[in-house]
mmCIF file of C-alpha atoms and ligand atoms in Angstrom:
data_model
loop_
_atom_site.group_PDB
_atom_site.id
_atom_site.type_symbol
_atom_site.label_atom_id
_atom_site.label_comp_id
_atom_site.label_asym_id
_atom_site.label_seq_id
_atom_site.Cartn_x
_atom_site.Cartn_y
_atom_site.Cartn_z
ATOM 1 C CA MET A 127 82.781 59.222 93.596
ATOM 2 C CA THR A 128 82.566 62.918 94.379
ATOM 3 C CA TRP A 129 85.699 64.564 95.762
ATOM 4 C CA SER A 130 84.712 65.740 99.208
ATOM 5 C CA ALA A 131 86.246 68.154 101.676
ATOM 6 C CA THR A 132 85.272 68.213 105.339
ATOM 7 C CA VAL A 133 86.446 71.314 107.205
ATOM 8 C CA LEU A 134 86.630 71.437 111.008
ATOM 9 C CA THR A 135 86.581 75.063 112.109
ATOM 10 C CA LEU A 136 85.488 77.427 114.851
ATOM 11 C CA PHE A 137 84.267 79.830 112.164
ATOM 12 C CA PRO A 138 81.978 77.840 109.860
ATOM 13 C CA GLU A 139 80.467 81.105 108.595
ATOM 14 C CA MET A 140 83.678 81.677 106.608
ATOM 15 C CA PHE A 141 82.623 78.861 104.220
ATOM 16 C CA PRO A 142 81.956 78.350 101.359
ATOM 17 C CA GLY A 143 82.856 82.033 100.851
ATOM 18 C CA PRO A 144 85.271 82.346 97.939
ATOM 19 C CA LEU A 145 84.896 78.651 97.130
ATOM 20 C CA ASP A 146 81.399 79.271 95.795
ATOM 21 C CA VAL A 147 82.207 81.731 93.015
ATOM 22 C CA SER A 148 83.082 81.157 89.378
ATOM 23 C CA LEU A 149 84.061 77.715 88.095
ATOM 24 C CA LEU A 150 84.483 76.101 91.527
ATOM 25 C CA GLY A 151 81.033 77.245 92.570
ATOM 26 C CA LYS A 152 79.501 75.887 89.384
ATOM 27 C CA ALA A 153 81.397 72.634 89.796
ATOM 28 C CA ARG A 154 79.977 72.265 93.297
ATOM 29 C CA GLN A 155 76.442 72.765 91.949
ATOM 30 C CA LYS A 156 77.203 70.072 89.381
ATOM 31 C CA GLU A 157 78.376 67.860 92.256
ATOM 32 C CA LEU A 158 81.894 67.480 90.878
ATOM 33 C CA TRP A 159 82.986 68.126 94.449
ATOM 34 C CA SER A 160 81.314 68.638 97.813
ATOM 35 C CA LEU A 161 81.994 70.640 100.936
ATOM 36 C CA GLU A 162 80.970 69.806 104.483
ATOM 37 C CA VAL A 163 81.732 72.314 107.224
ATOM 38 C CA ARG A 164 81.635 71.259 110.862
ATOM 39 C CA ASP A 165 81.725 73.581 113.851
ATOM 40 C CA ILE A 166 84.348 72.429 116.347
ATOM 41 C CA ARG A 167 82.440 74.258 119.078
ATOM 42 C CA GLU A 168 79.737 71.584 118.953
ATOM 43 C CA HIS A 169 82.293 69.451 120.771
ATOM 44 C CA GLY A 170 83.129 72.161 123.308
ATOM 45 C CA ILE A 171 83.085 71.439 127.026
ATOM 46 C CA GLY A 172 80.221 72.422 129.355
ATOM 47 C CA LYS A 173 77.534 75.044 129.153
ATOM 48 C CA HIS A 174 79.878 77.522 127.472
ATOM 49 C CA ARG A 175 81.137 75.005 124.914
ATOM 50 C CA THR A 176 84.716 75.816 125.829
ATOM 51 C CA VAL A 177 87.212 74.759 123.171
ATOM 52 C CA ASP A 178 90.490 76.203 124.408
ATOM 53 C CA ASP A 179 92.554 76.874 127.501
ATOM 54 C CA THR A 180 95.746 78.626 128.559
ATOM 55 C CA THR A 181 99.089 77.221 127.373
ATOM 56 C CA ALA A 182 100.762 74.757 129.722
ATOM 57 C CA GLY A 183 104.091 76.207 130.777
ATOM 58 C CA GLY A 184 102.852 79.754 130.492
ATOM 59 C CA GLY A 185 103.066 82.368 127.804
ATOM 60 C CA PRO A 186 100.516 84.297 125.843
ATOM 61 C CA GLY A 187 97.476 82.935 124.064
ATOM 62 C CA MET A 188 95.173 79.987 124.168
ATOM 63 C CA VAL A 189 95.453 76.430 122.849
ATOM 64 C CA MET A 190 92.691 74.227 121.442
ATOM 65 C CA ARG A 191 92.024 71.374 123.839
ATOM 66 C CA ALA A 192 93.065 67.880 122.756
ATOM 67 C CA ASP A 193 89.783 66.300 123.865
ATOM 68 C CA VAL A 194 87.750 68.831 121.891
ATOM 69 C CA ALA A 195 89.904 68.542 118.776
ATOM 70 C CA CYS A 196 89.789 64.727 118.880
ATOM 71 C CA ALA A 197 86.011 64.644 119.438
ATOM 72 C CA ALA A 198 85.595 66.852 116.352
ATOM 73 C CA ILE A 199 87.937 64.610 114.344
ATOM 74 C CA ASP A 200 86.277 61.391 115.524
ATOM 75 C CA ALA A 201 82.821 62.611 114.487
ATOM 76 C CA VAL A 202 83.914 62.716 110.832
ATOM 77 C CA GLU A 203 83.725 59.713 108.556
ATOM 78 C CA ARG A 204 87.242 59.211 107.169
ATOM 79 C CA ALA A 205 86.161 57.663 103.846
ATOM 80 C CA GLY A 206 89.776 57.088 102.822
ATOM 81 C CA ARG A 207 90.654 60.759 103.057
ATOM 82 C CA PRO A 208 93.859 62.215 104.528
ATOM 83 C CA LEU A 209 93.483 64.085 107.812
ATOM 84 C CA ILE A 210 95.342 67.384 107.591
ATOM 85 C CA TYR A 211 95.978 70.132 110.134
ATOM 86 C CA LEU A 212 96.762 73.436 108.447
ATOM 87 C CA SER A 213 99.806 74.681 110.314
ATOM 88 C CA PRO A 214 102.860 76.858 109.744
ATOM 89 C CA ARG A 215 104.948 73.924 111.037
ATOM 90 C CA GLY A 216 103.714 71.623 108.291
ATOM 91 C CA ALA A 217 105.290 70.597 105.025
ATOM 92 C CA PRO A 218 104.784 73.478 102.578
ATOM 93 C CA LEU A 219 101.949 72.745 100.153
ATOM 94 C CA THR A 220 103.197 72.026 96.626
ATOM 95 C CA GLN A 221 101.557 71.464 93.260
ATOM 96 C CA THR A 222 102.712 67.837 93.413
ATOM 97 C CA ARG A 223 100.835 67.341 96.689
ATOM 98 C CA VAL A 224 97.796 69.158 95.319
ATOM 99 C CA GLU A 225 97.774 66.850 92.269
ATOM 100 C CA GLY A 226 97.873 63.856 94.583
ATOM 101 C CA LEU A 227 95.034 65.232 96.688
ATOM 102 C CA SER A 228 92.902 65.991 93.629
ATOM 103 C CA GLN A 229 93.200 62.367 92.516
ATOM 104 C CA GLY A 230 92.126 61.044 95.929
ATOM 105 C CA ALA A 231 88.778 60.952 97.704
ATOM 106 C CA GLY A 232 89.102 64.454 99.207
ATOM 107 C CA ALA A 233 90.482 65.761 102.496
ATOM 108 C CA ILE A 234 89.574 66.359 106.120
ATOM 109 C CA LEU A 235 90.961 69.724 107.155
ATOM 110 C CA LEU A 236 91.441 70.843 110.740
ATOM 111 C CA CYS A 237 91.710 74.620 111.134
ATOM 112 C CA GLY A 238 93.486 75.968 114.195
ATOM 113 C CA ARG A 239 93.039 79.351 115.830
ATOM 114 C CA PHE A 240 94.836 81.119 118.692
ATOM 115 C CA GLU A 241 98.180 79.417 119.423
ATOM 116 C CA GLY A 242 97.216 76.193 117.711
ATOM 117 C CA VAL A 243 96.109 72.730 118.826
ATOM 118 C CA ASP A 244 97.284 70.635 121.793
ATOM 119 C CA GLU A 245 100.132 68.468 120.470
ATOM 120 C CA ARG A 246 98.616 65.296 121.932
ATOM 121 C CA ALA A 247 95.601 65.536 119.648
ATOM 122 C CA LEU A 248 97.893 65.687 116.609
ATOM 123 C CA GLU A 249 99.869 62.681 117.870
ATOM 124 C CA ALA A 250 96.874 60.620 118.958
ATOM 125 C CA ARG A 251 95.116 60.940 115.594
ATOM 126 C CA ALA A 252 98.292 60.836 113.471
ATOM 127 C CA VAL A 253 97.397 64.171 111.932
ATOM 128 C CA GLU A 254 99.496 65.344 109.010
ATOM 129 C CA GLU A 255 100.544 69.014 109.084
ATOM 130 C CA VAL A 256 100.503 71.099 105.920
ATOM 131 C CA SER A 257 101.579 74.732 105.625
ATOM 132 C CA LEU A 258 100.550 77.391 103.139
ATOM 133 C CA GLY A 259 103.974 79.022 103.395
ATOM 134 C CA ASP A 260 106.490 80.526 105.747
ATOM 135 C CA PHE A 261 104.221 83.107 107.329
ATOM 136 C CA VAL A 262 101.677 83.019 110.131
ATOM 137 C CA LEU A 263 97.932 83.342 109.523
ATOM 138 C CA ALA A 264 95.377 84.052 112.237
ATOM 139 C CA GLY A 265 93.651 80.753 111.538
ATOM 140 C CA GLY A 266 93.716 77.689 109.317
ATOM 141 C CA GLU A 267 90.578 78.590 107.340
ATOM 142 C CA ILE A 268 92.183 80.574 104.529
ATOM 143 C CA ALA A 269 94.869 77.903 104.203
ATOM 144 C CA ALA A 270 92.148 75.230 103.996
ATOM 145 C CA MET A 271 90.378 77.230 101.292
ATOM 146 C CA ALA A 272 93.613 77.542 99.328
ATOM 147 C CA LEU A 273 94.231 73.795 99.552
ATOM 148 C CA ILE A 274 90.658 73.035 98.468
ATOM 149 C CA GLU A 275 90.735 75.521 95.594
ATOM 150 C CA ALA A 276 94.072 74.270 94.297
ATOM 151 C CA SER A 277 92.904 70.633 94.473
ATOM 152 C CA VAL A 278 89.391 71.066 93.090
ATOM 153 C CA ARG A 279 90.490 73.023 90.016
ATOM 154 C CA LEU A 280 92.445 69.932 88.928
ATOM 155 C CA ILE A 281 89.403 67.651 89.073
ATOM 156 C CA PRO A 282 88.436 66.763 85.492
ATOM 157 C CA GLY A 283 85.540 68.913 84.276
ATOM 158 C CA VAL A 284 85.995 71.737 86.792
ATOM 159 C CA LEU A 285 87.999 74.178 84.675
ATOM 160 C CA GLY A 286 86.444 73.198 81.375
ATOM 161 C CA ALA A 287 88.312 73.441 78.108
ATOM 162 C CA GLN A 288 89.571 76.963 78.660
ATOM 163 C CA ALA A 289 92.491 76.077 80.879
ATOM 164 C CA SER A 290 95.070 73.350 80.757
ATOM 165 C CA PRO A 291 96.681 72.473 84.085
ATOM 166 C CA ALA A 292 99.330 70.485 82.192
ATOM 167 C CA GLU A 293 100.905 73.687 80.824
ATOM 168 C CA GLU A 294 100.931 75.955 83.841
ATOM 169 C CA SER A 295 103.437 76.874 86.529
ATOM 170 C CA PHE A 296 105.042 73.930 88.385
ATOM 171 C CA ALA A 297 103.500 71.291 86.078
ATOM 172 C CA ALA A 298 106.880 70.634 84.468
ATOM 173 C CA GLY A 299 108.846 71.925 87.455
ATOM 174 C CA LEU A 300 109.101 75.382 85.880
ATOM 175 C CA LEU A 301 107.292 78.677 86.318
ATOM 176 C CA GLU A 302 104.934 79.484 83.482
ATOM 177 C CA TYR A 303 106.068 81.446 80.430
ATOM 178 C CA PRO A 304 104.686 84.999 80.045
ATOM 179 C CA GLN A 305 101.204 85.359 78.508
ATOM 180 C CA TYR A 306 99.969 88.021 76.091
ATOM 181 C CA THR A 307 96.672 89.000 74.527
ATOM 182 C CA ARG A 308 95.219 91.890 72.514
ATOM 183 C CA PRO A 309 95.980 94.691 71.828
ATOM 184 C CA GLN A 310 99.010 93.842 69.715
ATOM 185 C CA THR A 311 100.761 97.021 70.886
ATOM 186 C CA PHE A 312 100.324 98.392 74.403
ATOM 187 C CA GLU A 313 102.073 101.612 75.450
ATOM 188 C CA GLY A 314 104.730 100.969 72.859
ATOM 189 C CA ARG A 315 105.282 97.329 73.852
ATOM 190 C CA ASP A 316 104.629 94.654 71.220
ATOM 191 C CA ILE A 317 103.626 91.051 71.663
ATOM 192 C CA PRO A 318 106.751 88.992 70.839
ATOM 193 C CA GLU A 319 106.820 88.444 67.053
ATOM 194 C CA VAL A 320 107.170 84.657 67.260
ATOM 195 C CA LEU A 321 103.800 84.300 69.038
ATOM 196 C CA LEU A 322 102.011 85.887 66.074
ATOM 197 C CA GLY A 323 103.789 83.826 63.398
ATOM 198 C CA GLY A 324 101.838 80.595 63.826
ATOM 199 C CA ASN A 325 104.929 78.347 63.827
ATOM 200 C CA HIS A 326 104.058 75.989 66.649
ATOM 201 C CA ALA A 327 107.489 74.447 67.051
ATOM 202 C CA GLU A 328 109.020 77.911 67.361
ATOM 203 C CA ILE A 329 106.336 79.013 69.783
ATOM 204 C CA THR A 330 106.918 75.967 71.961
ATOM 205 C CA ARG A 331 110.656 76.643 71.988
ATOM 206 C CA PHE A 332 110.148 80.340 72.760
ATOM 207 C CA ARG A 333 107.874 79.506 75.681
ATOM 208 C CA ARG A 334 110.156 76.819 77.033
ATOM 209 C CA GLU A 335 113.126 79.175 76.953
ATOM 210 C CA ALA A 336 111.155 81.965 78.601
ATOM 211 C CA ALA A 337 109.937 79.585 81.311
ATOM 212 C CA GLU A 338 113.494 78.411 81.966
ATOM 213 C CA ARG A 339 114.828 81.958 82.095
ATOM 214 C CA LEU A 340 112.119 83.045 84.535
ATOM 215 C CA THR A 341 112.564 80.023 86.776
ATOM 216 C CA LYS A 342 116.341 80.415 86.851
ATOM 217 C CA SER A 343 116.198 84.074 87.884
ATOM 218 C CA ARG A 344 113.196 84.010 90.211
ATOM 219 C CA ARG A 345 113.324 80.572 91.778
ATOM 220 C CA PRO A 346 116.838 79.170 91.927
ATOM 221 C CA ASP A 347 115.500 76.466 94.277
ATOM 222 C CA LEU A 348 113.084 75.171 91.615
ATOM 223 C CA TRP A 349 115.719 75.552 88.917
ATOM 224 C CA THR A 350 118.175 73.329 90.786
ATOM 225 C CA LEU A 351 115.520 70.620 91.186
ATOM 226 C CA TYR A 352 114.551 70.915 87.522
ATOM 227 C CA GLU A 353 118.128 70.500 86.338
ATOM 228 C CA LYS A 354 118.637 67.506 88.600
ATOM 229 C CA ARG A 355 115.502 65.841 87.236
ATOM 230 C CA LYS A 356 116.571 66.461 83.635
ATOM 231 C CA ARG A 357 119.845 64.633 84.145
HETATM 232 N N1 SAH B 129 101.577 79.610 117.381
HETATM 233 C C1 SAH B 129 101.549 78.964 116.113
HETATM 234 C C2 SAH B 129 100.750 79.785 115.107
HETATM 235 C C3 SAH B 129 99.283 79.756 115.352
HETATM 236 S S1 SAH B 129 98.410 80.646 114.138
HETATM 237 C C4 SAH B 129 102.966 78.816 115.615
HETATM 238 O O1 SAH B 129 103.779 79.686 115.879
HETATM 239 O O2 SAH B 129 103.253 77.833 114.919
HETATM 240 C C5 SAH B 129 96.782 80.015 114.333
HETATM 241 C C6 SAH B 129 96.344 78.961 113.338
HETATM 242 O O3 SAH B 129 96.457 79.467 112.037
HETATM 243 C C7 SAH B 129 97.167 77.678 113.352
HETATM 244 O O4 SAH B 129 96.685 76.792 114.311
HETATM 245 C C8 SAH B 129 96.976 77.167 111.942
HETATM 246 O O5 SAH B 129 95.821 76.347 111.827
HETATM 247 C C9 SAH B 129 96.755 78.429 111.136
HETATM 248 N N2 SAH B 129 97.945 78.846 110.361
HETATM 249 C C10 SAH B 129 98.767 79.874 110.643
HETATM 250 N N3 SAH B 129 99.747 79.983 109.745
HETATM 251 C C11 SAH B 129 99.547 79.010 108.831
HETATM 252 C C12 SAH B 129 100.241 78.620 107.645
HETATM 253 N N4 SAH B 129 101.351 79.233 107.220
HETATM 254 N N5 SAH B 129 99.763 77.565 106.960
HETATM 255 C C13 SAH B 129 98.649 76.920 107.380
HETATM 256 N N6 SAH B 129 97.950 77.242 108.500
HETATM 257 C C14 SAH B 129 98.391 78.280 109.215
#
């Protein structure tokens, strides 16, 4: 079955956008994955298709109405897919989660705007919240694209032979080792000798050590987890 994403958004014109270039775009043509974009405004209230209102309790900004959000959600066929609201309050997206998503049927992604979505809609439909990171975007669309791109590139056949997800950052709980290509010398800097020697055991060890060193210095949080798992 084709991995399928359904995006609920107030700005459908943002899609497919960057999801249609390069290998992901080709993979979509080959029907390795599919994208359906639904305009939340179709479920808006009245002649003006109103989707939001002022925040209860006061304060700046507007909130997406629960009835509108739920009508948009209910119009989508679940097809065994998780229902996710992209939100800075959500669990930060990780490669482990992305791997899980890529092995499933796809995802239904609700994109907020303004101050977010009425809490009752999230409760009533048991919506899971996922965050792109500890910063605030203007809307959920770019976060949804990131989630889709990260998931789809792991679907067998999408990247082709030229990349191996098993070797890259986070796959083993480490950041990736540094990469080099021609020229052999650049502004006085050489490619590390061992990489040119053809001794695969040595190369593997060199890369492992470099990955560990990088992870330890840049991401002590990942390093701690990695060490715990090794024990
Ligand atoms: N007032 C909210 C932020 C709203 S930002 C708060 O402080 O939590 C508007 C929309 O952008 C949100 O509804 C959400 O869908 C999206 N968004 C913002 N930051 C995000 C992030 N880090 N990850 C995923 N989605 C995000």
